[in-house]
């Protein structure tokens, strides 16, 4: 599967959802997650994300390992998103920030 890392938090650009052939993205208030049961590892979403938030599971950096479980967990309760929508209003300000996990709204 592919994993959405912390870089997405408070940005949610949603460019990723438009290219997903299997509609595997799920939407929360300020973060998107990938449903690992649906993702086919096509990787087309990776270059679409302005925050470089999406990585293949095997390439998830050590400090983002917790996001693997979190994507799977949140995907179970969040609704599907299949169409791009405007990013969060201050997305550009949050794009390059790190350690955003405490900002995640469930
Ligand atoms: Fe998030 Fe990037 Fe998609 S910021 S919503 S993973 S385009």
mmCIF file of C-alpha atoms in Angstrom, residues 27-90:
data_model
loop_
_atom_site.group_PDB
_atom_site.id
_atom_site.type_symbol
_atom_site.label_atom_id
_atom_site.label_comp_id
_atom_site.label_asym_id
_atom_site.label_seq_id
_atom_site.Cartn_x
_atom_site.Cartn_y
_atom_site.Cartn_z
ATOM 1 C CA UNK A 27 -11.271 12.226 4.110
ATOM 2 C CA UNK A 28 -10.972 13.622 7.588
ATOM 3 C CA UNK A 29 -11.231 17.257 8.739
ATOM 4 C CA UNK A 30 -7.599 18.198 8.014
ATOM 5 C CA UNK A 31 -5.951 15.072 6.606
ATOM 6 C CA UNK A 32 -6.531 12.382 4.014
ATOM 7 C CA UNK A 33 -5.743 8.745 4.515
ATOM 8 C CA UNK A 34 -5.300 5.841 2.106
ATOM 9 C CA UNK A 35 -7.324 2.694 2.655
ATOM 10 C CA UNK A 36 -4.701 -0.056 2.513
ATOM 11 C CA UNK A 37 -7.338 -2.595 1.465
ATOM 12 C CA UNK A 38 -8.068 -0.604 -1.703
ATOM 13 C CA UNK A 39 -4.699 0.866 -2.746
ATOM 14 C CA UNK A 40 -3.143 -1.014 -5.692
ATOM 15 C CA UNK A 41 0.313 0.609 -5.392
ATOM 16 C CA UNK A 42 0.067 2.331 -8.775
ATOM 17 C CA UNK A 43 1.950 5.336 -7.345
ATOM 18 C CA UNK A 44 0.320 7.918 -9.622
ATOM 19 C CA UNK A 45 -0.675 10.052 -6.615
ATOM 20 C CA UNK A 46 2.905 10.544 -5.412
ATOM 21 C CA UNK A 47 3.974 13.327 -7.811
ATOM 22 C CA UNK A 48 0.579 15.040 -7.522
ATOM 23 C CA UNK A 49 0.964 16.006 -3.863
ATOM 24 C CA UNK A 50 2.388 19.519 -3.374
ATOM 25 C CA UNK A 51 3.421 18.538 0.161
ATOM 26 C CA UNK A 52 5.152 15.296 -0.919
ATOM 27 C CA UNK A 53 3.084 13.519 1.696
ATOM 28 C CA UNK A 54 2.541 10.175 -0.039
ATOM 29 C CA UNK A 55 5.106 7.371 0.049
ATOM 30 C CA UNK A 56 5.102 3.629 -0.605
ATOM 31 C CA UNK A 57 4.851 1.702 2.643
ATOM 32 C CA UNK A 58 8.339 0.257 2.237
ATOM 33 C CA UNK A 59 9.803 3.763 1.935
ATOM 34 C CA UNK A 60 8.063 5.335 4.934
ATOM 35 C CA UNK A 61 10.815 7.064 6.937
ATOM 36 C CA UNK A 62 11.561 5.979 10.487
ATOM 37 C CA UNK A 63 9.936 9.029 12.017
ATOM 38 C CA UNK A 64 6.695 8.385 10.083
ATOM 39 C CA UNK A 65 6.257 4.672 10.805
ATOM 40 C CA UNK A 66 3.260 5.371 13.057
ATOM 41 C CA UNK A 67 1.415 6.707 10.009
ATOM 42 C CA UNK A 68 1.154 3.231 8.481
ATOM 43 C CA UNK A 69 -1.161 2.043 11.246
ATOM 44 C CA UNK A 70 -2.920 5.378 11.466
ATOM 45 C CA UNK A 71 -3.848 5.387 7.760
ATOM 46 C CA UNK A 72 -5.401 1.942 8.129
ATOM 47 C CA UNK A 73 -7.228 2.868 11.316
ATOM 48 C CA UNK A 74 -8.678 6.186 10.108
ATOM 49 C CA UNK A 75 -9.645 4.717 6.719
ATOM 50 C CA UNK A 76 -12.140 2.490 8.487
ATOM 51 C CA UNK A 77 -14.291 5.344 9.745
ATOM 52 C CA UNK A 78 -13.692 8.222 7.335
ATOM 53 C CA UNK A 79 -15.792 8.704 4.159
ATOM 54 C CA UNK A 80 -14.467 8.287 0.644
ATOM 55 C CA UNK A 81 -13.283 11.349 -1.313
ATOM 56 C CA UNK A 82 -13.054 11.026 -5.096
ATOM 57 C CA UNK A 83 -13.000 14.602 -6.345
ATOM 58 C CA UNK A 84 -10.496 17.346 -5.775
ATOM 59 C CA UNK A 85 -11.625 20.318 -3.704
ATOM 60 C CA UNK A 86 -9.949 23.507 -2.473
ATOM 61 C CA UNK A 87 -7.036 22.973 -0.095
ATOM 62 C CA UNK A 88 -7.356 24.149 3.501
ATOM 63 C CA UNK A 89 -7.084 27.960 3.669
ATOM 64 C CA UNK A 90 -3.610 28.086 5.240
#
